[in-house]
Coordinates of C-alpha atoms (C1' of nucleotides) in Angstrom, one line a residue:
Chain A
M1 CA 146.7 160.9 88.7
A2 CA 144.4 157.9 88.6
K3 CA 140.5 159.1 89.1
V4 CA 138.4 158.2 91.4
Q5 CA 135.0 156.1 89.8
K6 CA 132.0 155.8 91.2
I7 CA 130.9 152.6 93.0
K8 CA 129.5 149.6 91.1
G9 CA 126.0 150.1 90.9
F10 CA 125.5 153.4 92.1
A11 CA 124.7 156.1 89.4
D12 CA 124.8 159.7 88.8
L13 CA 121.9 161.2 87.1
F14 CA 122.6 163.8 84.6
P15 CA 119.9 166.5 84.1
D16 CA 117.8 164.5 81.5
E17 CA 117.6 161.3 83.6
A18 CA 117.5 163.4 87.0
A19 CA 114.1 164.8 85.0
K20 CA 112.3 161.8 85.2
Y21 CA 112.8 161.1 88.5
T22 CA 111.6 164.8 89.5
F23 CA 108.4 163.8 87.3
M24 CA 107.7 160.7 89.0
E25 CA 108.1 162.1 92.6
S26 CA 105.8 165.2 91.9
C27 CA 103.4 162.9 90.0
A28 CA 103.4 161.1 93.4
R29 CA 102.6 163.5 95.7
E30 CA 100.3 164.8 93.5
V31 CA 98.1 161.8 93.5
F32 CA 98.6 160.1 96.9
S33 CA 97.8 163.3 98.2
R34 CA 94.1 162.8 97.0
Y35 CA 94.0 159.7 98.9
G36 CA 95.1 161.3 102.1
F37 CA 98.4 160.1 102.1
G38 CA 101.1 162.7 103.9
E39 CA 104.7 162.6 103.4
L40 CA 107.0 160.9 105.5
R41 CA 111.0 160.8 105.4
T42 CA 112.6 158.1 107.2
P43 CA 116.6 158.0 107.8
I44 CA 118.5 155.6 105.4
L45 CA 120.7 154.2 107.7
E46 CA 118.9 151.9 110.4
K47 CA 120.2 149.2 113.1
T48 CA 120.4 146.0 111.3
E49 CA 118.3 144.1 113.6
L50 CA 115.4 146.2 112.4
F51 CA 115.7 144.6 108.7
Q52 CA 116.6 141.2 110.2
K53 CA 113.4 141.0 112.4
S54 CA 111.3 142.4 109.8
I55 CA 112.2 141.2 106.4
G56 CA 113.2 138.0 107.6
E57 CA 116.5 136.3 108.3
D58 CA 115.9 133.7 106.1
T59 CA 115.5 135.9 103.0
D60 CA 117.7 136.4 99.9
V61 CA 117.7 140.6 100.9
V62 CA 118.5 140.0 104.7
G63 CA 120.7 136.8 104.2
K64 CA 123.2 138.5 101.4
E65 CA 122.1 141.4 99.7
M66 CA 122.8 144.2 102.6
F67 CA 124.9 147.0 102.9
T68 CA 125.7 146.1 107.0
F69 CA 128.9 148.2 108.5
P70 CA 129.7 148.5 112.1
D71 CA 129.9 152.4 113.2
R72 CA 132.7 154.0 115.0
K73 CA 131.6 151.8 118.2
D74 CA 130.8 148.7 117.0
R75 CA 127.2 148.9 116.5
S76 CA 126.1 146.9 113.4
L77 CA 124.4 149.5 111.0
T78 CA 122.6 148.7 107.4
M79 CA 121.5 150.7 104.7
R80 CA 118.0 150.4 104.2
P81 CA 117.4 147.6 101.5
E82 CA 113.3 148.5 101.4
A83 CA 111.5 151.2 103.0
T84 CA 108.5 149.6 105.2
A85 CA 110.9 148.7 107.9
G86 CA 111.9 151.9 108.4
V87 CA 108.6 153.5 107.9
V88 CA 106.9 150.8 110.5
R89 CA 109.7 151.7 113.0
A90 CA 109.0 155.3 112.7
F91 CA 105.5 154.7 113.2
I92 CA 105.6 152.7 116.4
E93 CA 108.4 155.3 117.9
S94 CA 106.1 157.9 117.4
K95 CA 103.3 156.6 119.3
I96 CA 100.8 158.5 117.1
H97 CA 98.8 155.2 116.5
Q98 CA 95.5 154.8 118.7
P99 CA 93.1 151.9 118.4
G100 CA 90.6 152.3 115.5
N101 CA 92.6 155.2 114.2
V102 CA 93.9 154.6 110.7
S103 CA 97.2 156.7 109.7
K104 CA 98.5 156.9 105.6
F105 CA 102.3 157.8 104.8
F106 CA 104.2 157.8 101.6
T107 CA 107.9 158.5 101.4
F108 CA 110.2 157.7 98.5
G109 CA 114.3 157.7 98.5
P110 CA 117.0 155.7 97.9
M111 CA 117.4 152.0 99.0
F112 CA 120.4 149.6 98.7
R113 CA 121.0 146.0 98.0
Y114 CA 124.4 144.4 97.2
E115 CA 123.5 142.6 94.2
R116 CA 125.0 142.3 90.8
P117 CA 124.0 145.3 88.9
Q118 CA 122.0 144.9 85.6
K119 CA 119.3 146.2 83.3
G120 CA 116.6 147.5 85.8
R121 CA 118.8 146.8 88.8
Q122 CA 121.2 149.0 90.7
R123 CA 122.9 148.7 94.1
Q124 CA 121.3 152.3 94.9
F125 CA 117.7 152.2 93.9
H126 CA 115.0 154.3 94.4
Q127 CA 111.2 153.4 95.7
I128 CA 108.1 155.0 95.7
D129 CA 106.3 153.5 98.8
A130 CA 103.5 154.3 100.6
E131 CA 101.7 152.5 103.6
I132 CA 98.5 152.3 105.3
F133 CA 98.2 151.6 109.2
G134 CA 95.3 150.7 111.1
A135 CA 92.8 149.1 108.7
D136 CA 92.5 145.7 108.6
E137 CA 89.6 146.0 106.1
P138 CA 90.2 144.7 102.4
Q139 CA 89.3 148.1 101.0
A140 CA 92.3 149.7 102.4
D141 CA 94.1 146.9 100.4
A142 CA 92.0 147.9 97.6
E143 CA 92.6 151.3 98.1
L144 CA 96.5 151.0 97.3
I145 CA 96.0 149.3 94.3
L146 CA 93.8 152.1 93.1
M147 CA 96.1 154.5 94.0
L148 CA 99.0 152.6 92.5
T149 CA 97.3 152.3 89.1
S150 CA 96.3 156.0 89.1
F151 CA 99.8 156.7 90.0
L152 CA 101.3 154.7 87.0
N153 CA 98.5 155.9 84.6
R154 CA 99.2 159.7 85.8
I155 CA 102.7 159.4 84.8
G156 CA 101.5 157.9 81.6
L157 CA 102.4 154.0 82.0
K158 CA 100.3 151.9 79.4
N159 CA 100.8 147.7 78.9
L160 CA 101.4 147.0 82.7
T161 CA 99.8 143.9 84.4
V162 CA 98.4 144.0 87.7
E163 CA 98.5 140.4 89.3
I164 CA 96.8 139.7 92.5
N165 CA 97.1 136.9 95.3
S166 CA 96.2 136.3 98.8
L167 CA 98.4 134.4 100.7
G168 CA 96.2 133.3 103.8
C169 CA 96.7 134.5 107.4
H170 CA 98.1 132.8 110.6
E171 CA 95.4 130.7 110.8
C172 CA 95.2 129.0 107.3
R173 CA 98.8 129.4 105.5
P174 CA 100.4 126.7 108.0
A175 CA 97.9 123.8 106.9
Y176 CA 98.8 124.7 103.2
K177 CA 102.3 125.3 103.8
Q178 CA 101.7 121.4 105.2
A179 CA 99.5 120.3 102.2
L180 CA 102.4 121.7 99.9
V181 CA 105.0 119.9 101.7
D182 CA 103.2 116.7 101.7
Y183 CA 102.6 117.3 97.8
Y184 CA 106.4 117.8 97.5
H185 CA 107.3 114.6 98.9
S186 CA 105.0 112.7 97.0
K187 CA 107.2 113.6 93.9
D188 CA 110.7 112.4 93.8
K189 CA 113.0 115.1 95.5
A190 CA 115.8 114.4 93.1
N191 CA 113.7 116.3 90.1
F192 CA 114.0 119.7 92.2
C193 CA 116.6 122.1 91.8
E194 CA 119.1 122.5 95.0
D195 CA 117.7 125.2 95.8
C196 CA 114.1 124.2 95.8
R197 CA 115.3 121.1 97.9
R198 CA 116.3 123.7 100.7
R199 CA 113.5 125.8 100.4
M200 CA 110.9 123.4 100.5
E201 CA 111.7 123.2 104.2
T202 CA 112.5 126.6 104.8
N203 CA 109.9 128.4 102.9
P204 CA 107.9 126.0 100.7
L205 CA 106.1 128.9 99.2
R206 CA 109.4 129.9 97.7
V207 CA 109.1 126.8 95.3
L208 CA 106.2 127.8 93.8
D209 CA 108.0 130.7 91.7
C210 CA 111.1 129.2 91.0
K211 CA 111.9 129.7 87.8
V212 CA 114.1 126.4 86.7
P213 CA 112.0 124.6 84.3
T214 CA 112.0 121.3 86.1
C215 CA 110.5 122.8 88.8
K216 CA 108.0 124.6 87.1
E217 CA 106.9 121.4 85.6
L218 CA 106.6 119.6 89.1
V219 CA 105.0 122.7 90.9
Q220 CA 102.4 122.7 87.8
D221 CA 99.7 120.7 89.7
A222 CA 100.9 121.8 93.3
P223 CA 97.7 122.9 95.7
V224 CA 96.9 126.6 95.5
I225 CA 96.7 128.7 98.4
T226 CA 93.2 130.3 97.3
D227 CA 91.8 126.6 97.3
H228 CA 93.1 126.6 101.0
L229 CA 92.0 129.6 102.4
C230 CA 90.1 129.9 105.7
P231 CA 86.5 131.7 105.6
D232 CA 87.8 135.0 106.9
C233 CA 90.6 135.0 104.1
E234 CA 88.4 134.0 101.7
A235 CA 85.6 136.7 102.2
H236 CA 88.6 139.0 102.8
F237 CA 89.9 138.4 99.3
A238 CA 86.6 138.4 97.6
D239 CA 86.6 142.0 98.7
V240 CA 89.5 143.3 97.9
R241 CA 88.3 141.9 94.2
A242 CA 84.8 143.2 94.0
V243 CA 86.3 146.8 94.7
L244 CA 88.6 146.3 92.1
D245 CA 86.0 145.2 89.6
G246 CA 83.8 148.1 90.5
A247 CA 86.5 150.5 89.4
K248 CA 87.2 148.6 86.4
V249 CA 90.8 147.9 87.4
A250 CA 92.4 145.3 84.8
Y251 CA 94.2 142.6 87.1
T252 CA 94.5 139.1 87.3
L253 CA 94.6 136.2 89.7
N254 CA 97.9 134.7 90.0
P255 CA 97.9 131.9 92.7
R256 CA 101.7 131.2 92.3
M257 CA 102.5 134.7 93.2
V258 CA 104.6 135.1 96.3
R259 CA 106.6 137.7 97.9
G260 CA 110.1 137.9 99.1
L261 CA 110.0 139.5 102.4
D262 CA 108.9 136.8 105.6
Y263 CA 106.3 139.8 106.6
Y264 CA 103.8 139.6 103.9
V265 CA 99.8 137.9 104.8
R266 CA 96.4 138.2 103.0
T267 CA 96.3 140.2 100.0
C268 CA 99.6 140.6 98.0
F269 CA 100.0 142.0 94.2
E270 CA 102.5 143.0 91.8
V271 CA 102.6 145.4 88.5
T272 CA 104.6 144.0 86.0
S273 CA 106.0 145.1 82.5
N274 CA 107.5 143.0 79.6
D275 CA 109.4 145.9 78.2
I276 CA 112.3 146.4 81.0
G277 CA 114.5 143.4 80.1
S278 CA 114.8 140.4 82.4
Q279 CA 113.1 141.9 85.2
T280 CA 109.3 142.3 85.4
A281 CA 108.4 144.0 88.3
V282 CA 108.1 147.6 88.6
A283 CA 105.7 147.3 91.6
G284 CA 104.9 145.3 94.4
G285 CA 102.9 145.1 97.7
G286 CA 100.5 143.6 99.8
R287 CA 99.3 143.5 103.7
Y288 CA 101.7 142.9 106.9
D289 CA 99.2 142.3 110.0
G290 CA 101.6 140.8 112.3
L291 CA 104.7 143.4 111.4
V292 CA 104.1 146.1 113.7
R293 CA 103.6 144.0 116.8
N294 CA 106.6 142.0 115.7
L295 CA 108.7 145.5 115.7
G296 CA 107.3 145.8 119.3
G297 CA 104.4 148.2 118.7
P298 CA 101.0 147.6 119.0
D299 CA 98.8 145.2 117.7
C300 CA 98.2 147.2 114.4
P301 CA 97.3 146.1 110.6
G302 CA 99.2 147.6 108.2
T303 CA 99.5 147.2 104.3
G304 CA 101.7 148.7 101.4
F305 CA 103.4 148.7 98.3
A306 CA 106.5 150.0 96.7
C307 CA 107.5 150.4 93.0
G308 CA 111.0 150.9 91.6
M309 CA 111.9 154.1 90.0
E310 CA 114.4 153.0 87.7
R311 CA 112.2 150.7 86.3
L312 CA 109.4 153.1 85.7
A313 CA 111.9 155.3 84.3
L314 CA 113.1 152.5 81.7
L315 CA 109.6 152.8 80.3
L316 CA 109.4 156.6 80.4
D317 CA 109.6 158.8 77.7
D318 CA 112.2 161.7 77.6
I319 CA 110.7 164.6 79.1
A320 CA 111.8 167.8 77.0
P321 CA 113.2 170.9 79.5
E322 CA 111.4 173.8 79.1
A323 CA 112.7 176.5 76.7
P324 CA 114.1 179.3 78.3
D325 CA 113.0 182.4 77.5
F326 CA 116.0 184.5 76.8
Y327 CA 119.6 183.6 75.7
L328 CA 122.1 186.7 76.6
A329 CA 125.2 186.7 74.1
V330 CA 127.8 189.1 75.3
V331 CA 129.9 190.3 72.5
D332 CA 132.7 191.4 74.4
Q333 CA 134.5 191.8 77.5
E334 CA 133.5 195.0 78.5
A335 CA 129.9 194.3 78.5
S336 CA 130.2 191.0 80.6
N337 CA 129.3 192.9 84.0
E338 CA 126.5 194.7 82.5
A339 CA 125.3 192.0 80.9
M340 CA 125.2 189.6 84.1
L341 CA 123.5 192.6 85.6
F342 CA 121.0 192.7 83.2
A343 CA 119.8 189.4 83.0
Q344 CA 119.4 189.7 86.9
A345 CA 117.0 192.1 86.5
L346 CA 115.1 189.9 83.6
R347 CA 115.3 186.8 86.4
K348 CA 113.7 189.4 89.0
K349 CA 110.7 189.9 86.2
G350 CA 110.1 186.1 86.1
L351 CA 112.3 185.2 82.8
S352 CA 114.6 182.2 82.8
G353 CA 117.6 182.2 80.8
E354 CA 121.5 182.2 80.7
V355 CA 124.4 184.6 79.8
S356 CA 127.1 183.7 77.7
F357 CA 130.4 184.1 79.1
A358 CA 132.5 186.3 76.7
G359 CA 135.4 183.3 75.6
G360 CA 134.7 182.3 72.1
S361 CA 133.3 183.8 68.9
M362 CA 130.0 185.3 68.1
K363 CA 129.5 182.4 66.0
S364 CA 130.0 180.2 68.6
R365 CA 127.7 182.2 71.0
M366 CA 124.7 182.4 68.4
R367 CA 125.2 178.8 68.2
A368 CA 124.6 177.8 71.8
A369 CA 121.4 180.3 71.8
N370 CA 120.3 178.4 68.9
K371 CA 120.8 175.1 71.0
S372 CA 119.5 176.3 74.3
G373 CA 116.3 176.7 72.8
A374 CA 115.7 180.1 73.7
K375 CA 112.3 182.0 72.5
T376 CA 114.6 185.5 72.3
C377 CA 118.3 185.9 71.7
L378 CA 119.9 189.1 73.6
I379 CA 122.6 190.8 72.4
M380 CA 124.8 193.2 74.2
G381 CA 128.5 194.8 74.0
G382 CA 130.5 195.4 70.8
S383 CA 131.9 198.5 69.4
E384 CA 128.9 199.4 66.8
L385 CA 126.3 199.2 69.3
A386 CA 125.7 202.4 71.5
D387 CA 126.2 201.8 75.2
E388 CA 122.8 201.7 77.2
T389 CA 121.5 199.7 74.2
I390 CA 120.6 195.8 73.8
T391 CA 119.5 194.0 70.7
V392 CA 116.4 192.0 70.6
K393 CA 116.1 188.9 68.3
D394 CA 113.3 186.9 67.8
M395 CA 114.7 183.1 67.4
A396 CA 112.0 181.7 65.6
G397 CA 111.4 181.5 61.6
N398 CA 111.2 185.1 60.9
R399 CA 114.0 186.5 62.8
E400 CA 113.3 189.9 63.3
Q401 CA 115.5 192.1 65.5
E402 CA 115.8 195.7 66.8
T403 CA 117.9 197.5 69.3
L404 CA 116.7 199.5 71.9
D405 CA 117.3 201.1 75.2
R406 CA 117.6 198.8 77.8
K407 CA 115.5 200.6 80.2
L408 CA 112.7 201.1 78.2
Y409 CA 113.0 197.1 77.3
L410 CA 113.0 196.1 80.5
A411 CA 109.9 198.0 81.2
S412 CA 108.2 196.4 78.3
L413 CA 108.2 193.2 79.7
Chain B
rG1 C1' 128.2 134.7 94.2
rU2 C1' 127.6 132.3 88.9
rG3 C1' 128.2 132.9 83.3
rG4 C1' 128.3 135.5 78.4
rG5 C1' 129.8 139.8 75.5
rU6 C1' 132.6 144.5 75.4
rG7 C1' 136.6 148.1 76.1
rU8 C1' 140.0 152.3 69.9
rA9 C1' 139.0 160.6 69.6
rG10 C1' 134.1 164.2 74.1
rC11 C1' 129.9 160.5 71.3
rU12 C1' 128.6 156.5 67.7
rC13 C1' 131.4 152.7 65.9
rA14 C1' 135.5 151.0 61.6
rG15 C1' 140.4 148.9 61.7
rU16 C1' 141.4 143.8 56.6
rU17 C1' 146.1 137.0 57.1
rG18 C1' 150.0 141.3 63.2
rG19 C1' 153.7 146.3 59.9
rU20 C1' 153.5 152.5 65.5
rA21 C1' 145.5 154.5 64.0
rG22 C1' 140.3 156.0 60.5
rA23 C1' 135.3 157.8 59.4
rG24 C1' 130.6 160.4 61.0
rC25 C1' 128.8 163.5 64.6
rA26 C1' 130.3 166.8 68.2
rC27 C1' 134.2 170.9 69.2
rC28 C1' 137.3 175.4 67.4
rU29 C1' 138.7 178.7 63.0
rG30 C1' 137.3 181.6 58.5
rG31 C1' 134.1 181.6 54.3
rU32 C1' 128.5 182.5 53.2
rU33 C1' 123.9 183.6 55.5
rG34 C1' 121.4 190.2 58.3
rU35 C1' 125.6 188.5 64.3
rG36 C1' 123.1 181.7 64.8
rG37 C1' 120.2 176.9 62.4
rC38 C1' 121.7 175.4 55.7
rC39 C1' 126.1 174.8 52.9
rC40 C1' 132.0 175.0 52.0
rA41 C1' 137.4 175.0 53.7
rG42 C1' 140.6 174.2 57.4
rG43 C1' 141.8 172.4 62.2
rU44 C1' 142.2 171.2 67.3
rG45 C1' 142.1 166.1 69.8
rG46 C1' 143.6 159.1 70.7
rC47 C1' 150.0 155.8 76.4
rC48 C1' 143.9 152.2 70.7
rG49 C1' 140.8 150.2 79.4
rU50 C1' 145.3 148.6 82.8
rG51 C1' 149.8 145.4 83.6
rG52 C1' 152.7 141.3 81.6
rG53 C1' 154.0 137.9 77.8
rU54 C1' 155.2 136.0 72.7
rU55 C1' 157.4 138.5 68.5
rC56 C1' 162.6 141.9 64.1
rA57 C1' 157.3 144.4 65.2
rA58 C1' 150.8 144.0 68.4
rG59 C1' 144.8 148.1 68.7
rU60 C1' 145.0 142.9 66.3
rC61 C1' 147.8 136.6 69.3
rC62 C1' 148.4 134.7 74.5
rC63 C1' 148.1 135.6 80.4
rA64 C1' 146.3 138.2 84.2
rU65 C1' 143.7 142.7 86.1
rC66 C1' 140.4 146.7 86.4
rA67 C1' 135.7 148.6 84.4
rC68 C1' 131.0 148.6 81.6
rU69 C1' 127.2 145.7 79.9
rC70 C1' 123.2 141.5 79.5
rA71 C1' 121.5 137.3 82.3
rC72 C1' 121.2 133.4 86.2
rC73 C1' 119.6 134.4 91.7
rC74 C1' 116.4 137.5 93.9
rC75 C1' 113.6 141.6 94.2
rA76 C1' 110.7 147.4 93.1

RNA sequence: GUGGGUGUAGCUCAGUUGGUAGAGCACCUGGUUGUGGCCCAGGUGGCCGUGGGUUCAAGUCCCAUCACUCACCCCA
């Protein structure tokens, strides 16, 4: 029989790996709740138009990376490729927004993008995501960065770089875009790569972070956004930096950083690592003031970030499972049922451990006991052992053991 | 979507100029050890990814295909 195998880019996480994800999630809950964020869970499947309207038709994500398919009534559905769109949709639909109020949510779970898998990139991947609605203040952006770095610190990661930039707003970005286009036109078009020649018309900002060496060189002297910010954006960005400076968060300014999703304005940021293969971004985010309105909601500002759990997991050390309290070795079939019941009694007392099933030799069972890392090995059954008794063996160096009455042993715990 | 690399035992890998397969670890059995860790002896286990082709003969050469992997691209 041919075996059915998993879909490309979809992974099974066995206990060692799953433990890392559980760890990250519990740290996120712990840290984020300290900042007043509440957990929000949204559906994995959404109407395709949600992503077209929010992420942008011209982005790679929407253009060629979505898992999109019709349902039984021929409506186009899409497995969410990122979290923000769904969170915004839920926020709007809930009608919880009141002018002047602030809402903070975090969420995590699987996201889906149809890309070629490689190190730090799966088709089903997982993000931890946080969003703030209703605050256009720069302090909201700064708070997100503080919370994000606290979280990364909490899970024990070092050697990460925080980069920030401002993308301007609807007032000043058009002028900057024009300045960029003018700059490109002053150069010989043929020197740009094919993608950039297209991008300088459709999305001039993207040319800035093209990785083709010739493009990089051409872009070296291009005007930078931070020189073209309007006074409001300038002041906004200055305040974000001031909070970060005050909190002593190390960051670098990267005026060439742009974001892949269309909805970002003003503050944007990225956290990168050099230790995860060719990928570098472990987290990214920014402000999206027009998005809520674009999706049919009130005129409500928003800002948020997402971090990639697969990439963080690459940086995490292995998490040692907690050693069980006991391993109950059953000597013969006759004692098996008794052993199961006795183990239940131990667990009711709050102890953890497993019972050997009766197959195999005593030697292999003792090996299993040793391998399990249990603090105590319990032995039941066997002709030389009287009924109602249990042998208790210390698995540490001195390996002392004694045989006693089961009821007395239970009572002594 | 485009490139490169790799597919041999449960795992990590050897396999020489083509002659129907090996090691270590793991596992099992026995011995020793207070019934486990160390040690000793033995043992189970491989359509050599799949399908074609060349050849007297293919793990080894050729073609195709699938899978995994790294990178481009893009992003978290």
